[in-house]
Amino acid sequence: MEIPFLDKWRKRRDSADGVAVFPEGDDGPAGYAELLAECELLRSLAQREGFPLDDTAATLEALDQLVPRWRDDEELLPWLGNDAGLYLGTVIVRTVPGAVWRILSDGRPVVRLASGREIDVVADGQAWAASGVPELSQVYAEVAEA
């Protein structure tokens, strides 16, 4: 995928485990949640596959059923994994009572459950994109039961 400003940015970094961009202004947690929910690359992929992402658990199941053509693209893989993790987090925050985004001191976004447990959704998304395990719907089911 050729995006000039991203290509230049990538050349300056050795690798990216996940990317978090912080909004300016006084939007606070709502601003973070809105920004983290964008997941533009994943939403575009889902749309091309015939289903829009509507921030529900059902779409996590649909994503788990996709044929993982992206695994052959070493450039696309980490970005799609990042989006998958952020989307998983978005679904959790919007549907699991008490779940909120938390930005760690190193800039990584995690989802904090009402129990205090923190879920590194970006790591789960990266693993899903690379190998299919864990399935996004499984992570959601585990979190929703807690």
PDB file of C-alpha atoms in Angstrom:
ATOM      1  CA  MET A   1       0.000   0.000   0.000  1.00  0.00           C
ATOM      2  CA  GLU A   2       1.505   3.304  -1.029  1.00  0.00           C
ATOM      3  CA  ILE A   3       0.769   6.233   1.232  1.00  0.00           C
ATOM      4  CA  PRO A   4       3.606   8.771   0.878  1.00  0.00           C
ATOM      5  CA  PHE A   5       3.577  10.257   4.379  1.00  0.00           C
ATOM      6  CA  LEU A   6       3.338   6.801   5.971  1.00  0.00           C
ATOM      7  CA  ASP A   7       6.192   5.470   3.835  1.00  0.00           C
ATOM      8  CA  LYS A   8       8.438   8.279   5.077  1.00  0.00           C
ATOM      9  CA  TRP A   9       7.326   7.731   8.676  1.00  0.00           C
ATOM     10  CA  ARG A  10       7.939   3.979   8.468  1.00  0.00           C
ATOM     11  CA  LYS A  11      11.493   4.515   7.196  1.00  0.00           C
ATOM     12  CA  ARG A  12      12.268   6.467  10.377  1.00  0.00           C
ATOM     13  CA  ARG A  13      11.070   3.658  12.624  1.00  0.00           C
ATOM     14  CA  ASP A  14      12.448   0.137  12.902  1.00  0.00           C
ATOM     15  CA  SER A  15       9.054  -1.431  13.634  1.00  0.00           C
ATOM     16  CA  ALA A  16       5.698  -0.541  15.095  1.00  0.00           C
ATOM     17  CA  ASP A  17       3.937  -2.761  17.623  1.00  0.00           C
ATOM     18  CA  GLY A  18       0.959  -0.454  17.636  1.00  0.00           C
ATOM     19  CA  VAL A  19       0.155   3.148  17.012  1.00  0.00           C
ATOM     20  CA  ALA A  20      -1.796   5.528  19.188  1.00  0.00           C
ATOM     21  CA  VAL A  21      -2.466   9.101  18.192  1.00  0.00           C
ATOM     22  CA  PHE A  22      -3.770  11.499  20.782  1.00  0.00           C
ATOM     23  CA  PRO A  23      -6.410  14.129  20.009  1.00  0.00           C
ATOM     24  CA  GLU A  24      -5.853  17.759  20.800  1.00  0.00           C
ATOM     25  CA  GLY A  25      -8.282  19.678  22.926  1.00  0.00           C
ATOM     26  CA  ASP A  26     -10.383  18.925  25.954  1.00  0.00           C
ATOM     27  CA  ASP A  27     -12.389  15.966  24.635  1.00  0.00           C
ATOM     28  CA  GLY A  28     -10.714  13.639  27.146  1.00  0.00           C
ATOM     29  CA  PRO A  29     -11.769   9.988  27.114  1.00  0.00           C
ATOM     30  CA  ALA A  30     -14.547  10.580  24.578  1.00  0.00           C
ATOM     31  CA  GLY A  31     -12.024  12.076  22.161  1.00  0.00           C
ATOM     32  CA  TYR A  32      -9.688   9.111  22.613  1.00  0.00           C
ATOM     33  CA  ALA A  33     -12.519   6.631  22.123  1.00  0.00           C
ATOM     34  CA  GLU A  34     -13.638   8.353  18.941  1.00  0.00           C
ATOM     35  CA  LEU A  35     -10.115   8.460  17.543  1.00  0.00           C
ATOM     36  CA  LEU A  36      -9.321   4.863  18.473  1.00  0.00           C
ATOM     37  CA  ALA A  37     -12.587   3.697  16.871  1.00  0.00           C
ATOM     38  CA  GLU A  38     -11.654   4.932  13.390  1.00  0.00           C
ATOM     39  CA  CYS A  39      -9.849   1.731  12.285  1.00  0.00           C
ATOM     40  CA  GLU A  40     -10.017   2.961   8.701  1.00  0.00           C
ATOM     41  CA  LEU A  41      -8.001   0.161   7.107  1.00  0.00           C
ATOM     42  CA  LEU A  42     -10.037  -2.609   8.763  1.00  0.00           C
ATOM     43  CA  ARG A  43     -13.331  -0.857   8.032  1.00  0.00           C
ATOM     44  CA  SER A  44     -12.339  -0.528   4.374  1.00  0.00           C
ATOM     45  CA  LEU A  45     -11.431  -4.225   4.185  1.00  0.00           C
ATOM     46  CA  ALA A  46     -14.731  -5.272   5.757  1.00  0.00           C
ATOM     47  CA  GLN A  47     -16.670  -3.015   3.407  1.00  0.00           C
ATOM     48  CA  ARG A  48     -14.924  -4.588   0.393  1.00  0.00           C
ATOM     49  CA  GLU A  49     -15.848  -8.018   1.773  1.00  0.00           C
ATOM     50  CA  GLY A  50     -19.503  -7.003   1.908  1.00  0.00           C
ATOM     51  CA  PHE A  51     -20.170  -6.135   5.524  1.00  0.00           C
ATOM     52  CA  PRO A  52     -19.768  -2.768   7.222  1.00  0.00           C
ATOM     53  CA  LEU A  53     -18.394  -2.753  10.749  1.00  0.00           C
ATOM     54  CA  ASP A  54     -21.116  -1.569  13.107  1.00  0.00           C
ATOM     55  CA  ASP A  55     -19.209  -1.919  16.401  1.00  0.00           C
ATOM     56  CA  THR A  56     -21.062  -5.063  17.486  1.00  0.00           C
ATOM     57  CA  ALA A  57     -19.880  -8.514  18.536  1.00  0.00           C
ATOM     58  CA  ALA A  58     -21.464 -10.003  15.394  1.00  0.00           C
ATOM     59  CA  THR A  59     -18.963  -8.149  13.222  1.00  0.00           C
ATOM     60  CA  LEU A  60     -16.097  -9.644  15.225  1.00  0.00           C
ATOM     61  CA  GLU A  61     -17.402 -13.082  14.234  1.00  0.00           C
ATOM     62  CA  ALA A  62     -17.610 -11.971  10.597  1.00  0.00           C
ATOM     63  CA  LEU A  63     -13.999 -10.732  10.719  1.00  0.00           C
ATOM     64  CA  ASP A  64     -12.908 -14.107  12.117  1.00  0.00           C
ATOM     65  CA  GLN A  65     -14.400 -15.748   9.010  1.00  0.00           C
ATOM     66  CA  LEU A  66     -12.446 -13.659   6.482  1.00  0.00           C
ATOM     67  CA  VAL A  67      -9.889 -15.374   4.287  1.00  0.00           C
ATOM     68  CA  PRO A  68      -6.616 -13.839   5.570  1.00  0.00           C
ATOM     69  CA  ARG A  69      -5.180 -12.618   2.246  1.00  0.00           C
ATOM     70  CA  TRP A  70      -3.347  -9.842   4.097  1.00  0.00           C
ATOM     71  CA  ARG A  71      -0.882 -12.283   5.677  1.00  0.00           C
ATOM     72  CA  ASP A  72       1.159 -12.265   2.454  1.00  0.00           C
ATOM     73  CA  ASP A  73       1.675  -8.504   2.702  1.00  0.00           C
ATOM     74  CA  GLU A  74       4.366  -7.767   5.295  1.00  0.00           C
ATOM     75  CA  GLU A  75       3.680  -4.025   5.068  1.00  0.00           C
ATOM     76  CA  LEU A  76      -0.064  -4.317   5.564  1.00  0.00           C
ATOM     77  CA  LEU A  77      -0.008  -6.947   8.311  1.00  0.00           C
ATOM     78  CA  PRO A  78       1.026  -4.789  11.311  1.00  0.00           C
ATOM     79  CA  TRP A  79      -1.314  -1.948  10.326  1.00  0.00           C
ATOM     80  CA  LEU A  80      -4.265  -4.271   9.885  1.00  0.00           C
ATOM     81  CA  GLY A  81      -3.422  -5.991  13.182  1.00  0.00           C
ATOM     82  CA  ASN A  82      -3.340  -2.616  14.914  1.00  0.00           C
ATOM     83  CA  ASP A  83      -6.741  -1.722  13.471  1.00  0.00           C
ATOM     84  CA  ALA A  84      -8.165  -5.129  14.427  1.00  0.00           C
ATOM     85  CA  GLY A  85      -7.047  -4.588  18.025  1.00  0.00           C
ATOM     86  CA  LEU A  86      -8.458  -1.085  18.162  1.00  0.00           C
ATOM     87  CA  TYR A  87     -11.724  -2.310  16.671  1.00  0.00           C
ATOM     88  CA  LEU A  88     -11.902  -5.144  19.208  1.00  0.00           C
ATOM     89  CA  GLY A  89     -11.341  -2.575  21.951  1.00  0.00           C
ATOM     90  CA  THR A  90     -14.006  -0.312  20.499  1.00  0.00           C
ATOM     91  CA  VAL A  91     -16.575  -3.120  20.517  1.00  0.00           C
ATOM     92  CA  ILE A  92     -15.674  -4.014  24.107  1.00  0.00           C
ATOM     93  CA  VAL A  93     -15.845  -0.396  25.323  1.00  0.00           C
ATOM     94  CA  ARG A  94     -19.181   0.197  23.587  1.00  0.00           C
ATOM     95  CA  THR A  95     -20.892  -3.022  24.678  1.00  0.00           C
ATOM     96  CA  VAL A  96     -19.363  -4.277  27.952  1.00  0.00           C
ATOM     97  CA  PRO A  97     -20.557  -2.322  31.004  1.00  0.00           C
ATOM     98  CA  GLY A  98     -17.744  -0.550  32.818  1.00  0.00           C
ATOM     99  CA  ALA A  99     -15.128  -1.084  30.085  1.00  0.00           C
ATOM    100  CA  VAL A 100     -13.082   2.018  29.226  1.00  0.00           C
ATOM    101  CA  TRP A 101     -10.018   2.913  27.202  1.00  0.00           C
ATOM    102  CA  ARG A 102      -6.858   3.585  29.168  1.00  0.00           C
ATOM    103  CA  ILE A 103      -3.687   4.996  27.643  1.00  0.00           C
ATOM    104  CA  LEU A 104      -0.566   3.587  29.303  1.00  0.00           C
ATOM    105  CA  SER A 105       2.471   5.739  30.037  1.00  0.00           C
ATOM    106  CA  ASP A 106       4.208   4.342  26.934  1.00  0.00           C
ATOM    107  CA  GLY A 107       1.266   5.444  24.763  1.00  0.00           C
ATOM    108  CA  ARG A 108      -0.297   2.010  24.262  1.00  0.00           C
ATOM    109  CA  PRO A 109      -4.070   1.879  24.465  1.00  0.00           C
ATOM    110  CA  VAL A 110      -5.571  -0.908  26.570  1.00  0.00           C
ATOM    111  CA  VAL A 111      -9.119  -1.638  27.637  1.00  0.00           C
ATOM    112  CA  ARG A 112      -9.734  -1.593  31.372  1.00  0.00           C
ATOM    113  CA  LEU A 113     -12.655  -3.674  32.575  1.00  0.00           C
ATOM    114  CA  ALA A 114     -14.805  -2.822  35.571  1.00  0.00           C
ATOM    115  CA  SER A 115     -12.928  -5.555  37.486  1.00  0.00           C
ATOM    116  CA  GLY A 116      -9.663  -3.649  36.950  1.00  0.00           C
ATOM    117  CA  ARG A 117      -8.268  -6.197  34.490  1.00  0.00           C
ATOM    118  CA  GLU A 118      -6.561  -4.610  31.500  1.00  0.00           C
ATOM    119  CA  ILE A 119      -6.733  -6.142  28.027  1.00  0.00           C
ATOM    120  CA  ASP A 120      -3.955  -5.399  25.521  1.00  0.00           C
ATOM    121  CA  VAL A 121      -6.321  -5.422  22.568  1.00  0.00           C
ATOM    122  CA  VAL A 122      -3.662  -4.253  20.095  1.00  0.00           C
ATOM    123  CA  ALA A 123      -1.513  -7.289  20.921  1.00  0.00           C
ATOM    124  CA  ASP A 124      -4.578  -9.503  20.424  1.00  0.00           C
ATOM    125  CA  GLY A 125      -5.301  -7.790  17.104  1.00  0.00           C
ATOM    126  CA  GLN A 126      -1.696  -8.231  15.952  1.00  0.00           C
ATOM    127  CA  ALA A 127      -1.813 -11.944  16.824  1.00  0.00           C
ATOM    128  CA  TRP A 128      -5.160 -12.353  15.065  1.00  0.00           C
ATOM    129  CA  ALA A 129      -3.883 -10.685  11.894  1.00  0.00           C
ATOM    130  CA  ALA A 130      -0.696 -12.774  11.877  1.00  0.00           C
ATOM    131  CA  SER A 131      -2.105 -16.188  12.780  1.00  0.00           C
ATOM    132  CA  GLY A 132      -5.848 -16.038  13.415  1.00  0.00           C
ATOM    133  CA  VAL A 133      -5.358 -16.866  17.098  1.00  0.00           C
ATOM    134  CA  PRO A 134      -6.919 -15.669  19.279  1.00  0.00           C
ATOM    135  CA  GLU A 135     -10.132 -15.142  17.342  1.00  0.00           C
ATOM    136  CA  LEU A 136     -11.504 -11.671  17.967  1.00  0.00           C
ATOM    137  CA  SER A 137     -14.904 -13.095  18.876  1.00  0.00           C
ATOM    138  CA  GLN A 138     -13.291 -15.415  21.467  1.00  0.00           C
ATOM    139  CA  VAL A 139     -11.518 -12.529  23.167  1.00  0.00           C
ATOM    140  CA  TYR A 140     -14.777 -10.597  23.221  1.00  0.00           C
ATOM    141  CA  ALA A 141     -16.736 -13.569  24.645  1.00  0.00           C
ATOM    142  CA  GLU A 142     -14.159 -14.037  27.405  1.00  0.00           C
ATOM    143  CA  VAL A 143     -14.249 -10.352  28.318  1.00  0.00           C
ATOM    144  CA  ALA A 144     -18.051 -10.086  28.157  1.00  0.00           C
ATOM    145  CA  GLU A 145     -18.412 -13.012  30.582  1.00  0.00           C
ATOM    146  CA  ALA A 146     -16.036 -11.511  33.148  1.00  0.00           C
TER     147      ALA A 146
END
